[in-house]
Tab-separated table of C-alpha atoms in Angstrom:
chain	number	residue	atom	x	y	z
A	1	UNK	CA	12.847	59.540	50.495
A	2	UNK	CA	15.611	59.616	47.873
A	3	UNK	CA	16.807	56.599	45.851
A	4	UNK	CA	19.886	56.062	48.037
A	5	UNK	CA	17.794	55.879	51.209
A	6	UNK	CA	15.323	53.495	49.530
A	7	UNK	CA	18.160	51.144	48.546
A	8	UNK	CA	19.558	51.226	52.075
A	9	UNK	CA	16.126	50.481	53.547
A	10	UNK	CA	15.607	47.577	51.150
A	11	UNK	CA	18.990	46.124	52.083
A	12	UNK	CA	18.222	46.393	55.797
A	13	UNK	CA	14.840	44.708	55.340
A	14	UNK	CA	16.530	41.883	53.421
A	15	UNK	CA	19.052	41.364	56.231
A	16	UNK	CA	16.251	41.214	58.807
A	17	UNK	CA	14.700	38.261	56.980
A	18	UNK	CA	17.813	36.489	55.684
A	19	UNK	CA	19.923	36.394	58.859
A	20	UNK	CA	17.296	34.609	61.025
A	21	UNK	CA	16.719	32.106	58.217
A	22	UNK	CA	20.454	31.381	57.988
A	23	UNK	CA	20.760	30.984	61.755
A	24	UNK	CA	17.705	28.713	61.795
A	25	UNK	CA	19.192	26.601	58.986
A	26	UNK	CA	22.515	26.165	60.814
A	27	UNK	CA	20.746	25.303	64.066
A	28	UNK	CA	18.599	22.745	62.279
A	29	UNK	CA	21.662	21.170	60.648
A	30	UNK	CA	23.583	21.018	63.926
A	31	UNK	CA	20.601	19.436	65.705
A	32	UNK	CA	20.207	16.795	62.979
A	33	UNK	CA	23.931	15.958	63.120
A	34	UNK	CA	23.734	15.444	66.887
A	35	UNK	CA	20.736	13.162	66.477
A	36	UNK	CA	22.434	11.271	63.660
A	37	UNK	CA	25.598	10.878	65.766
A	38	UNK	CA	23.614	9.370	68.633
A	39	UNK	CA	21.713	7.018	66.278
A	40	UNK	CA	24.914	5.774	64.552
A	41	UNK	CA	26.674	5.227	67.872
A	42	UNK	CA	23.781	3.071	68.979
A	43	UNK	CA	23.955	1.113	65.699
A	44	UNK	CA	27.632	0.214	66.067
A	45	UNK	CA	27.794	0.028	69.874
A	46	UNK	CA	29.051	-3.329	71.079
A	47	UNK	CA	29.983	-4.635	67.641
A	48	UNK	CA	33.251	-6.528	67.218
A	49	UNK	CA	35.651	-4.398	65.149
A	50	UNK	CA	37.503	-6.311	62.451
A	51	UNK	CA	40.429	-4.446	60.935
A	52	UNK	CA	41.665	-5.303	57.452
A	53	UNK	CA	44.476	-4.398	55.073
A	54	UNK	CA	42.329	-5.382	52.088
A	55	UNK	CA	41.646	-2.726	49.498
A	56	UNK	CA	38.092	-1.547	49.115
A	57	UNK	CA	37.181	1.286	46.732
A	58	UNK	CA	40.555	3.032	46.431
A	59	UNK	CA	41.126	3.932	42.831
A	60	UNK	CA	42.251	6.932	40.865
A	61	UNK	CA	45.266	9.192	40.581
A	62	UNK	CA	47.205	10.369	43.661
A	63	UNK	CA	47.211	14.143	43.267
A	64	UNK	CA	50.296	15.853	44.614
A	65	UNK	CA	49.293	19.464	44.014
A	66	UNK	CA	46.134	21.561	44.200
A	67	UNK	CA	46.173	21.861	40.401
A	68	UNK	CA	46.309	18.081	40.009
A	69	UNK	CA	43.617	17.545	42.640
A	70	UNK	CA	41.257	19.844	40.717
A	71	UNK	CA	42.181	18.353	37.347
A	72	UNK	CA	41.638	14.666	38.162
A	73	UNK	CA	38.278	15.137	39.901
A	74	UNK	CA	34.940	16.402	38.621
A	75	UNK	CA	34.612	18.375	41.854
A	76	UNK	CA	36.649	19.014	45.001
A	77	UNK	CA	34.474	19.669	48.012
A	78	UNK	CA	34.734	20.690	51.639
A	79	UNK	CA	31.899	19.214	53.668
A	80	UNK	CA	30.495	17.910	56.923
A	81	UNK	CA	29.612	14.267	57.520
A	82	UNK	CA	25.867	14.654	58.083
A	83	UNK	CA	24.805	11.050	58.583
A	84	UNK	CA	25.958	7.424	58.298
A	85	UNK	CA	23.764	4.388	57.633
A	86	UNK	CA	24.181	0.637	57.455
A	87	UNK	CA	23.611	-0.871	54.027
A	88	UNK	CA	23.162	-4.382	52.640
A	89	UNK	CA	26.619	-5.722	51.841
A	90	UNK	CA	27.709	-8.570	49.569
A	91	UNK	CA	29.993	-11.427	50.639
A	92	UNK	CA	33.541	-10.266	51.305
A	93	UNK	CA	32.510	-6.629	51.112
A	94	UNK	CA	31.827	-3.951	53.726
A	95	UNK	CA	30.620	-0.455	52.891
A	96	UNK	CA	28.630	2.291	54.585
A	97	UNK	CA	26.317	4.982	53.208
A	98	UNK	CA	27.825	8.322	54.226
A	99	UNK	CA	25.736	11.460	53.698
A	100	UNK	CA	27.812	14.605	53.367
A	101	UNK	CA	26.604	18.195	53.526
A	102	UNK	CA	28.618	20.222	51.025
A	103	UNK	CA	29.777	23.353	52.828
A	104	UNK	CA	31.971	24.610	49.943
A	105	UNK	CA	32.738	23.610	46.389
A	106	UNK	CA	36.478	24.212	46.012
A	107	UNK	CA	36.301	23.407	42.299
A	108	UNK	CA	33.813	21.889	39.911
A	109	UNK	CA	30.051	21.677	40.198
A	110	UNK	CA	29.046	24.823	42.082
A	111	UNK	CA	25.407	23.718	42.330
A	112	UNK	CA	26.434	21.093	44.921
A	113	UNK	CA	27.131	23.802	47.522
A	114	UNK	CA	24.588	23.644	50.309
A	115	UNK	CA	23.310	20.254	49.123
A	116	UNK	CA	23.639	16.766	50.618
A	117	UNK	CA	25.420	14.064	48.620
A	118	UNK	CA	26.020	10.374	49.224
A	119	UNK	CA	29.393	8.608	49.362
A	120	UNK	CA	29.569	4.824	49.699
A	121	UNK	CA	32.710	4.455	51.786
A	122	UNK	CA	35.044	1.635	52.771
A	123	UNK	CA	34.135	-0.177	55.987
A	124	UNK	CA	30.823	-1.029	57.491
A	125	UNK	CA	28.510	-3.502	59.170
A	126	UNK	CA	28.299	-7.032	57.839
A	127	UNK	CA	28.314	-10.567	59.324
A	128	UNK	CA	31.126	-13.019	59.996
A	129	UNK	CA	29.689	-15.539	57.546
A	130	UNK	CA	29.520	-12.904	54.815
A	131	UNK	CA	32.889	-11.232	55.421
A	132	UNK	CA	34.842	-14.506	55.672
A	133	UNK	CA	32.921	-16.337	52.944
A	134	UNK	CA	35.204	-18.819	51.167
A	135	UNK	CA	38.189	-17.716	53.270
A	136	UNK	CA	38.748	-20.824	55.431
A	137	UNK	CA	36.955	-19.169	58.300
A	138	UNK	CA	37.142	-20.858	61.675
A	139	UNK	CA	33.504	-21.721	62.274
A	140	UNK	CA	31.763	-19.715	64.905
A	141	UNK	CA	28.291	-18.431	65.554
A	142	UNK	CA	27.351	-15.976	62.824
A	143	UNK	CA	27.170	-12.434	64.177
A	144	UNK	CA	27.402	-8.809	63.113
A	145	UNK	CA	30.781	-7.110	62.878
A	146	UNK	CA	32.070	-3.661	62.010
A	147	UNK	CA	34.804	-3.868	59.384
A	148	UNK	CA	37.406	-1.102	59.356
A	149	UNK	CA	39.853	-0.657	56.467
A	150	UNK	CA	43.213	0.289	57.951
A	151	UNK	CA	44.054	2.747	55.168
A	152	UNK	CA	40.600	4.329	55.104
A	153	UNK	CA	38.766	4.221	58.453
A	154	UNK	CA	35.195	5.436	58.476
A	155	UNK	CA	34.810	9.101	59.480
A	156	UNK	CA	32.673	10.223	62.399
A	157	UNK	CA	29.354	11.934	62.010
A	158	UNK	CA	30.072	15.664	62.338
A	159	UNK	CA	33.642	15.429	60.987
A	160	UNK	CA	34.802	17.997	58.468
A	161	UNK	CA	36.167	16.574	55.220
A	162	UNK	CA	37.928	17.630	52.022
A	163	UNK	CA	38.112	15.348	49.011
A	164	UNK	CA	37.646	14.875	45.302
A	165	UNK	CA	34.478	13.313	43.895
A	166	UNK	CA	33.388	11.974	40.527
A	167	UNK	CA	30.190	10.559	39.034
A	168	UNK	CA	29.985	6.826	39.705
A	169	UNK	CA	30.568	4.442	36.830
A	170	UNK	CA	27.379	2.407	36.886
A	171	UNK	CA	28.590	-0.351	34.576
A	172	UNK	CA	31.510	-1.476	36.759
A	173	UNK	CA	31.288	-5.167	37.733
A	174	UNK	CA	32.971	-4.577	41.138
A	175	UNK	CA	31.528	-5.463	44.548
A	176	UNK	CA	31.566	-1.737	45.248
A	177	UNK	CA	29.338	-0.941	42.291
A	178	UNK	CA	27.121	-3.955	42.848
A	179	UNK	CA	26.627	-2.785	46.437
A	180	UNK	CA	25.578	0.659	45.251
A	181	UNK	CA	23.010	-0.823	42.887
A	182	UNK	CA	21.763	-3.379	45.419
A	183	UNK	CA	21.001	-0.541	47.833
A	184	UNK	CA	19.339	1.636	45.172
A	185	UNK	CA	22.037	4.316	45.525
A	186	UNK	CA	22.959	4.602	41.840
A	187	UNK	CA	21.286	7.971	41.448
A	188	UNK	CA	22.357	11.534	40.742
A	189	UNK	CA	23.375	12.445	44.320
A	190	UNK	CA	25.735	9.494	44.819
A	191	UNK	CA	29.381	10.130	44.024
A	192	UNK	CA	32.624	8.192	44.002
A	193	UNK	CA	35.252	9.419	46.526
A	194	UNK	CA	38.560	9.465	44.662
A	195	UNK	CA	41.712	7.955	46.200
A	196	UNK	CA	40.573	7.889	49.905
A	197	UNK	CA	43.964	6.634	51.136
A	198	UNK	CA	46.035	9.618	49.998
A	199	UNK	CA	43.674	12.369	48.788
A	200	UNK	CA	40.996	12.434	51.482
A	201	UNK	CA	41.416	14.792	54.402
A	202	UNK	CA	39.490	14.855	57.655
A	203	UNK	CA	39.152	17.107	60.682
A	204	UNK	CA	37.476	15.715	63.792
A	205	UNK	CA	36.265	17.811	66.720
A	206	UNK	CA	39.550	17.125	68.534
A	207	UNK	CA	41.681	18.199	65.558
A	208	UNK	CA	43.029	21.692	64.888
A	209	UNK	CA	43.865	20.948	61.275
A	210	UNK	CA	42.907	18.722	58.385
A	211	UNK	CA	45.003	15.562	57.989
A	212	UNK	CA	44.968	12.522	55.711
A	213	UNK	CA	42.337	10.003	56.771
A	214	UNK	CA	44.924	7.242	56.651
A	215	UNK	CA	46.775	6.272	59.844
A	216	UNK	CA	49.310	4.338	57.755
A	217	UNK	CA	50.079	7.168	55.317
A	218	UNK	CA	53.258	8.407	56.998
A	219	UNK	CA	54.803	4.953	57.063
A	220	UNK	CA	53.721	4.110	53.525
A	221	UNK	CA	55.025	7.372	52.083
A	222	UNK	CA	58.483	6.904	53.601
A	223	UNK	CA	59.460	4.826	50.583
A	224	UNK	CA	58.776	7.837	48.361
A	225	UNK	CA	60.115	10.997	50.092
A	226	UNK	CA	59.299	13.191	47.111
A	227	UNK	CA	55.651	12.185	47.115
A	228	UNK	CA	55.516	12.514	50.894
A	229	UNK	CA	56.756	16.086	50.665
A	230	UNK	CA	54.327	16.972	47.901
A	231	UNK	CA	51.316	15.611	49.760
A	232	UNK	CA	52.408	17.363	52.933
A	233	UNK	CA	52.629	20.639	50.979
A	234	UNK	CA	49.181	20.001	49.535
A	235	UNK	CA	47.794	19.303	53.025
A	236	UNK	CA	49.395	22.511	54.305
A	237	UNK	CA	47.851	24.489	51.405
A	238	UNK	CA	44.401	23.088	52.097
A	239	UNK	CA	44.709	24.033	55.768
A	240	UNK	CA	45.855	27.532	54.927
A	241	UNK	CA	42.937	28.129	52.547
A	242	UNK	CA	40.055	26.134	54.034
A	243	UNK	CA	40.683	25.534	57.758
A	244	UNK	CA	38.389	28.278	58.939
């Protein structure tokens, strides 16, 4: 057997082992996502939904181009929402632990690809007494509610996402950072999602393309046509390159 035939044989043997492992991995991920979807639906089923225009964690620079998006973030990722979990929230705050499987690192830390990271996102389960604390609440029986931020609704388990992430600033005195610490999430796989109102794109099972995860974005951007056009162009570019 000559060297060329040996190399071909080695390559074929490698494929025999690698392809089943990849298929098994994808099947395992899909199964876990289905189970996580069911569990999260049960968790939030029947809860009163309270919508708010308050700002949660929504900081950073609004990138208008791909170059800016890559520049202002440590990493830009494309991922799948793998799981969502209730966390312990402070008064007047509502966040959710969102675990994301990184399908592709568009820019930045390549070692994240194929890994799971944690994002603490706006909206989540809390109680009426906690959410309305010191806000002249009409007294009622304390009960659980699901808070939804109008500019940044929680994604669904299984949704595809694109967004910029940065290392969390652990010394911040904000409710957001206090919540992360309270739930022991201030570790190396927890990241800050940058500018979720205008630089966070989502694609649900019913969608054909990625779109901003902000139902109010079109109306809000009308006051700045130039920015609206730039963000639309950025959204189109992301779809052309990463909507596989």
